[in-house]
Short mmCIF file of C-alpha atoms in Angstrom, two decimals:
data_model
loop_
_atom_site.label_atom_id
_atom_site.label_comp_id
_atom_site.label_asym_id
_atom_site.label_seq_id
_atom_site.Cartn_x
_atom_site.Cartn_y
_atom_site.Cartn_z
CA MET I 180 -38.52 6.16 17.25
CA THR I 181 -38.67 3.01 19.41
CA VAL I 182 -39.46 0.56 16.43
CA PRO I 183 -36.54 0.09 14.39
CA VAL I 184 -36.45 1.68 10.96
CA ARG I 185 -36.59 -1.02 8.25
CA ILE I 186 -33.61 -0.30 5.93
CA GLY I 187 -33.95 -2.01 2.55
CA THR I 188 -30.68 -2.96 0.63
CA ARG I 189 -29.16 -5.28 -1.87
CA SER I 190 -27.20 -8.02 -0.40
CA SER I 191 -23.91 -7.42 -1.95
CA GLU I 192 -21.12 -6.66 0.38
CA LEU I 193 -20.87 -2.96 -1.04
CA ALA I 194 -24.47 -2.53 -0.88
CA LEU I 195 -24.69 -3.60 2.72
CA ARG I 196 -21.65 -1.53 3.73
CA GLN I 197 -23.66 1.48 2.31
CA ALA I 198 -26.67 0.70 3.99
CA ARG I 199 -24.67 0.34 7.44
CA GLN I 200 -23.41 3.95 6.74
CA VAL I 201 -27.26 5.05 7.15
CA ALA I 202 -27.77 2.74 10.20
CA ALA I 203 -24.61 4.39 11.81
CA GLN I 204 -25.94 8.09 11.05
CA LEU I 205 -29.47 6.89 12.35
CA GLU I 206 -28.02 5.38 15.57
CA ALA I 207 -25.90 8.29 16.20
CA ARG I 208 -29.10 10.01 16.24
CA GLY I 209 -30.64 7.77 18.72
CA VAL I 210 -32.79 5.98 15.98
CA PRO I 211 -32.35 2.16 16.04
CA SER I 212 -32.72 0.26 12.46
CA GLU I 213 -32.51 -3.16 10.91
CA LEU I 214 -31.35 -4.25 7.48
CA VAL I 215 -33.70 -5.85 5.23
CA GLU I 216 -31.59 -7.51 2.32
CA TYR I 217 -32.85 -8.35 -1.28
CA THR I 218 -31.35 -9.77 -4.49
CA THR I 219 -32.59 -7.72 -7.39
CA LEU I 220 -33.18 -8.40 -11.05
CA GLY I 221 -29.74 -7.00 -12.03
CA ASP I 222 -28.08 -9.04 -9.42
CA ARG I 223 -29.81 -12.30 -10.95
CA ILE I 224 -29.17 -11.69 -14.61
CA LEU I 225 -25.24 -11.96 -14.87
CA ASP I 226 -25.10 -13.60 -18.43
CA ARG I 227 -25.87 -10.48 -20.14
CA PRO I 228 -24.78 -6.81 -20.50
CA LEU I 229 -26.74 -4.39 -18.46
CA SER I 230 -27.63 -2.50 -21.53
CA ALA I 231 -29.27 -5.54 -23.25
CA ILE I 232 -31.54 -6.35 -20.35
CA GLY I 233 -33.24 -3.23 -21.24
CA GLU I 234 -35.23 -2.63 -17.98
CA LYS I 235 -35.18 0.47 -15.73
CA GLY I 236 -34.58 -0.18 -12.03
CA LEU I 237 -32.67 -3.10 -12.63
CA PHE I 238 -31.11 -2.89 -9.13
CA THR I 239 -34.03 -0.75 -7.46
CA ALA I 240 -37.54 -2.03 -8.62
CA GLU I 241 -38.16 -4.69 -5.84
CA LEU I 242 -37.11 -2.50 -2.98
CA GLU I 243 -39.32 0.15 -4.41
CA ALA I 244 -42.41 -2.12 -4.37
CA ASP I 245 -41.73 -3.23 -0.89
CA LEU I 246 -41.40 0.58 0.06
CA LEU I 247 -44.61 1.31 -1.32
CA ALA I 248 -46.17 -1.75 0.16
CA GLY I 249 -44.91 -0.75 3.63
CA ARG I 250 -42.85 -3.94 4.17
CA ILE I 251 -39.60 -1.48 4.35
CA ASP I 252 -39.39 2.11 5.48
CA CYS I 253 -36.83 3.28 3.37
CA ALA I 254 -34.24 2.03 1.07
CA VAL I 255 -30.56 2.58 0.39
CA HIS I 256 -28.95 2.86 -3.05
CA SER I 257 -26.09 3.69 -5.05
CA LEU I 258 -27.51 6.72 -6.75
CA LYS I 259 -26.23 6.18 -10.18
CA ASP I 260 -28.50 2.88 -10.16
CA LEU I 261 -31.68 4.84 -9.60
CA PRO I 262 -33.54 6.19 -12.52
CA THR I 263 -33.93 10.10 -12.92
CA ALA I 264 -37.74 10.05 -12.15
CA ASP I 265 -38.90 9.02 -8.87
CA PRO I 266 -41.68 6.54 -8.65
CA GLN I 267 -45.06 7.97 -7.47
CA GLY I 268 -45.11 8.29 -3.73
CA ILE I 269 -41.53 7.88 -3.16
CA ILE I 270 -38.84 10.44 -2.94
CA VAL I 271 -34.98 10.62 -2.70
CA VAL I 272 -34.91 12.15 1.11
CA ALA I 273 -31.45 12.07 1.82
CA LEU I 274 -27.97 11.99 -0.21
CA LEU I 275 -24.90 11.15 2.02
CA GLU I 276 -21.78 12.97 1.55
CA ARG I 277 -20.36 11.45 -1.81
CA GLU I 278 -17.33 9.35 -1.96
CA ASP I 279 -14.67 9.96 -4.65
CA PRO I 280 -16.92 10.02 -8.05
CA ARG I 281 -14.03 8.98 -10.36
CA ASP I 282 -13.67 5.66 -12.23
CA ALA I 283 -10.50 3.73 -11.29
CA LEU I 284 -8.13 1.28 -13.23
CA VAL I 285 -7.18 -1.75 -11.69
CA VAL I 286 -4.90 -4.47 -13.38
CA ARG I 287 -3.89 -7.98 -12.68
CA ALA I 288 -0.66 -9.37 -11.56
CA GLY I 289 2.11 -9.17 -14.27
CA ILE I 290 0.56 -6.08 -16.15
CA ASP I 291 3.12 -3.35 -15.79
CA ALA I 292 0.82 -0.39 -16.11
CA ASN I 293 -0.11 2.65 -13.87
CA SER I 294 -2.52 4.43 -16.23
CA LEU I 295 -4.54 3.90 -19.23
CA ASP I 296 -1.76 5.17 -21.57
CA THR I 297 0.62 2.57 -20.38
CA LEU I 298 -1.40 -0.49 -20.93
CA PRO I 299 0.00 -3.03 -23.40
CA GLU I 300 -1.42 -2.98 -26.73
CA GLY I 301 -4.28 -5.21 -27.28
CA ALA I 302 -4.84 -5.61 -23.51
CA ARG I 303 -8.24 -6.84 -22.44
CA VAL I 304 -10.32 -4.40 -20.15
CA GLY I 305 -13.15 -5.40 -18.33
CA THR I 306 -16.25 -3.24 -17.71
CA SER I 307 -20.22 -3.58 -17.65
CA SER I 308 -20.55 -0.04 -18.70
CA LEU I 309 -21.45 1.45 -22.12
CA ARG I 310 -20.08 4.73 -20.80
CA ARG I 311 -16.72 3.33 -19.81
CA ARG I 312 -16.39 1.18 -22.85
CA ALA I 313 -17.17 4.29 -25.36
CA GLN I 314 -14.65 6.63 -23.67
CA LEU I 315 -12.08 3.67 -23.55
CA GLN I 316 -12.39 3.16 -27.12
CA ALA I 317 -12.30 6.72 -28.10
CA ARG I 318 -8.89 7.02 -26.16
CA ARG I 319 -7.23 3.44 -26.86
CA GLY I 320 -8.91 2.02 -29.93
CA ASP I 321 -6.11 -0.84 -29.83
CA LEU I 322 -7.58 -2.22 -26.44
CA GLU I 323 -10.02 -5.08 -26.39
CA VAL I 324 -12.93 -4.08 -24.22
CA CYS I 325 -14.53 -7.35 -22.51
CA GLU I 326 -17.79 -7.56 -20.85
CA LEU I 327 -17.19 -7.80 -16.97
CA ARG I 328 -20.34 -8.47 -14.84
CA GLY I 329 -20.77 -8.97 -11.13
CA ASN I 330 -20.31 -7.26 -7.98
CA VAL I 331 -16.97 -5.68 -7.02
CA GLY I 332 -15.56 -8.84 -5.60
CA THR I 333 -16.30 -10.98 -8.32
CA ARG I 334 -14.97 -8.56 -10.76
CA LEU I 335 -11.75 -8.59 -8.93
CA ARG I 336 -11.74 -12.26 -8.87
CA LYS I 337 -12.26 -12.66 -12.53
CA LEU I 338 -9.27 -10.12 -13.17
CA ASP I 339 -7.00 -12.18 -10.85
CA GLU I 340 -7.69 -15.25 -12.58
CA GLY I 341 -6.62 -13.45 -15.83
CA GLN I 342 -10.01 -13.25 -17.74
CA VAL I 343 -9.00 -9.70 -18.49
CA ASP I 344 -5.63 -7.97 -17.75
CA ALA I 345 -7.49 -4.82 -16.50
CA ALA I 346 -10.77 -3.43 -15.33
CA LEU I 347 -12.50 -0.20 -14.85
CA LEU I 348 -14.36 0.27 -11.77
CA ALA I 349 -16.09 3.15 -9.49
CA ALA I 350 -13.24 4.05 -6.83
CA ALA I 351 -16.12 4.85 -4.43
CA GLY I 352 -16.86 1.17 -4.22
CA LEU I 353 -13.05 0.24 -3.83
CA HIS I 354 -12.74 2.90 -1.27
CA ARG I 355 -15.74 1.46 0.93
CA LEU I 356 -14.81 -1.99 0.33
CA GLY I 357 -11.18 -1.24 1.95
CA LEU I 358 -9.71 -2.02 -1.70
CA ALA I 359 -8.24 1.41 -2.44
CA ASP I 360 -4.89 -0.46 -2.63
CA ARG I 361 -6.00 -2.35 -5.74
CA ILE I 362 -6.24 1.15 -7.52
CA VAL I 363 -3.30 1.90 -9.92
CA ALA I 364 -4.78 4.98 -11.56
CA TYR I 365 -7.56 7.75 -11.27
CA LEU I 366 -9.24 8.52 -14.41
CA ASP I 367 -9.81 12.51 -13.49
CA ALA I 368 -12.48 14.59 -14.89
CA PRO I 369 -13.02 16.32 -17.11
CA ASP I 370 -11.06 14.38 -19.57
CA TRP I 371 -12.62 11.12 -18.34
CA LEU I 372 -16.36 11.47 -17.03
CA SER I 373 -17.97 9.05 -14.56
CA ALA I 374 -21.65 8.29 -14.36
CA PRO I 375 -24.17 11.17 -13.36
CA GLY I 376 -24.61 10.78 -9.57
CA GLN I 377 -21.68 8.11 -9.30
CA GLY I 378 -20.25 8.02 -5.69
CA ALA I 379 -23.14 9.23 -3.98
CA ILE I 380 -25.51 7.10 -1.58
CA ALA I 381 -29.43 7.68 -1.82
CA VAL I 382 -32.07 7.25 0.70
CA GLN I 383 -35.58 6.49 -0.48
CA ALA I 384 -38.68 7.02 1.64
CA ARG I 385 -42.47 7.10 1.21
CA ALA I 386 -43.41 10.71 0.21
CA ALA I 387 -46.27 10.55 2.78
CA ASP I 388 -44.29 9.14 5.78
CA GLN I 389 -43.67 12.65 7.17
CA ALA I 390 -42.15 11.42 10.60
CA LEU I 391 -39.47 9.51 8.86
CA LEU I 392 -38.79 12.19 6.20
CA THR I 393 -37.93 14.55 9.11
CA ILE I 394 -35.60 12.11 10.65
CA LEU I 395 -33.86 11.05 7.24
CA SER I 396 -33.74 14.33 5.98
CA ALA I 397 -31.00 15.38 8.62
CA LEU I 398 -28.71 12.89 6.74
CA ASP I 399 -28.73 15.15 3.55
CA HIS I 400 -25.22 16.43 2.49
CA GLY I 401 -25.96 19.97 0.58
CA PRO I 402 -22.98 20.05 -1.35
CA THR I 403 -23.65 16.39 -2.79
CA ARG I 404 -27.25 17.25 -3.57
CA VAL I 405 -26.27 20.26 -5.70
CA ALA I 406 -23.60 18.25 -7.86
CA VAL I 407 -25.77 15.29 -8.33
CA THR I 408 -28.85 17.43 -8.87
CA ALA I 409 -27.05 19.15 -11.98
CA GLU I 410 -25.58 15.89 -13.15
CA ARG I 411 -28.85 13.87 -12.96
CA ALA I 412 -30.83 16.65 -14.56
CA LEU I 413 -28.67 16.55 -17.56
CA LEU I 414 -29.12 12.80 -18.12
CA ALA I 415 -32.85 13.37 -17.64
CA ALA I 416 -32.79 16.09 -20.32
CA LEU I 417 -30.82 13.54 -22.69
CA GLU I 418 -33.15 10.80 -21.90
CA GLY I 419 -29.99 8.65 -20.80
CA GLY I 420 -29.39 5.76 -18.70
CA CYS I 421 -27.46 2.36 -18.79
CA GLN I 422 -28.07 2.17 -22.72
CA VAL I 423 -26.42 5.50 -23.38
CA PRO I 424 -22.55 6.51 -23.09
CA ILE I 425 -23.19 9.64 -21.17
CA GLY I 426 -20.55 11.11 -18.59
CA ALA I 427 -20.94 14.03 -16.24
CA ALA I 428 -19.33 15.52 -13.23
CA VAL I 429 -19.55 18.70 -11.39
CA LEU I 430 -16.13 20.05 -10.33
CA GLU I 431 -15.02 23.02 -7.97
CA GLU I 432 -12.72 24.98 -10.23
CA PRO I 433 -10.69 27.96 -8.13
CA GLU I 434 -10.77 29.96 -11.37
CA TYR I 435 -14.47 29.39 -12.65
CA GLY I 436 -16.40 28.11 -9.43
CA THR I 437 -18.88 25.25 -9.57
CA ILE I 438 -18.73 23.84 -13.10
CA LEU I 439 -20.78 20.75 -14.78
CA HIS I 440 -18.99 18.85 -17.22
CA ALA I 441 -20.56 16.25 -19.47
CA VAL I 442 -19.96 14.09 -22.63
CA ILE I 443 -21.84 12.09 -25.00
CA VAL I 444 -19.85 9.63 -26.62
CA ALA I 445 -20.61 7.31 -29.74
CA LEU I 446 -20.66 3.63 -28.85
CA ASP I 447 -17.45 2.76 -30.72
CA GLY I 448 -15.58 5.91 -29.74
CA SER I 449 -15.52 7.42 -33.17
CA ALA I 450 -17.42 10.72 -31.91
CA ALA I 451 -17.83 12.67 -28.98
CA VAL I 452 -19.35 15.96 -27.75
CA ARG I 453 -18.31 17.81 -24.74
CA GLY I 454 -19.41 20.62 -22.67
CA GLY I 455 -19.24 22.67 -19.48
CA ILE I 456 -21.46 25.10 -17.79
CA PRO I 457 -21.47 26.98 -14.26
CA VAL I 458 -23.99 25.62 -11.60
CA ASP I 459 -26.01 28.11 -9.73
CA HIS I 460 -26.49 26.42 -6.23
CA THR I 461 -29.92 27.98 -5.83
CA ASP I 462 -30.99 25.95 -9.19
CA PRO I 463 -28.51 23.22 -9.97
CA ALA I 464 -30.80 21.53 -12.17
CA ALA I 465 -30.85 24.58 -14.74
CA ALA I 466 -27.36 23.70 -15.59
CA GLY I 467 -28.12 20.36 -16.25
CA ILE I 468 -30.92 21.14 -18.56
CA GLU I 469 -28.92 23.89 -20.25
CA LEU I 470 -25.85 21.79 -20.88
CA ALA I 471 -28.05 18.75 -22.42
CA ARG I 472 -29.47 21.53 -24.85
CA GLN I 473 -26.07 22.63 -25.82
CA LEU I 474 -24.60 19.18 -26.32
CA ARG I 475 -27.63 18.31 -28.44
CA ALA I 476 -27.44 21.21 -30.77
CA ALA I 477 -23.36 20.47 -30.95
CA GLY I 478 -23.84 17.05 -32.48
CA GLY I 479 -25.08 15.03 -29.22
CA ASP I 480 -28.56 14.55 -30.95
CA GLN I 481 -26.88 12.78 -33.95
CA ILE I 482 -24.81 10.60 -31.66
CA LEU I 483 -28.01 9.88 -29.63
CA GLY I 484 -29.94 9.04 -32.76
CA ASP I 485 -27.31 6.63 -34.01
CA ILE I 486 -27.35 4.89 -30.69
CA ARG I 487 -31.05 4.33 -30.52
#
């Protein structure tokens, strides 16, 4: 292609770095590109928790509309921001190799802690995620969980200003921004489960744009697609989103192979249902659907019903 591929991206530094990864991979294949930046609804509304805004596609809808209208050629997102169902006429054509999918703990100066368990009693921990909030309250009910919105830089600034004592963030974002030195602890699966699809970069394109689909499909990373397909199939089967505390992660376990782990947690952390199931690489979605069924039967339906 001689005409640059127009890549839609949010305007945050993290989103731009993710889009530049796609641009760099295209350039390595001789395909020129240019970035088209957006400020989305989720970026503009910062005075309310994400779960209270109550809209799907908070960080993606504007890009998808312009993609369908032909104003951009593809869109790059953090996969966990995408609803589990593709809009009509759009597909996720490529998933880049996944970064570290775990959550990470960061603390402000003066807080002597190197894990969740060593945070001082009553410490204020910031997060914008119901999933993180619920798991934190299940593990450390003595902590004060505070709403913390904004991009990564904004959250770290609020932390450093003392608005909170610690914060839970995606390790992938900190790594991509060169801020891994801020991490004092990684929260390991399966004891702590991150958002389905966390750490993966998704590239959307129009389903009918066959020439571009052929180019972009070369960026797809097979093992990442297997893992996130299982995780997001579980999320879809549980009808989950940012309003529901659901965690999931696919792990490679030497003794058992590829295993999908998942948890549904009550908002106050008072109840949780966990499970795990092997993943068939030829049909990873089947594992997510089956584990969702098992979790519902084991008490997950009750937790989900109470939340909704």
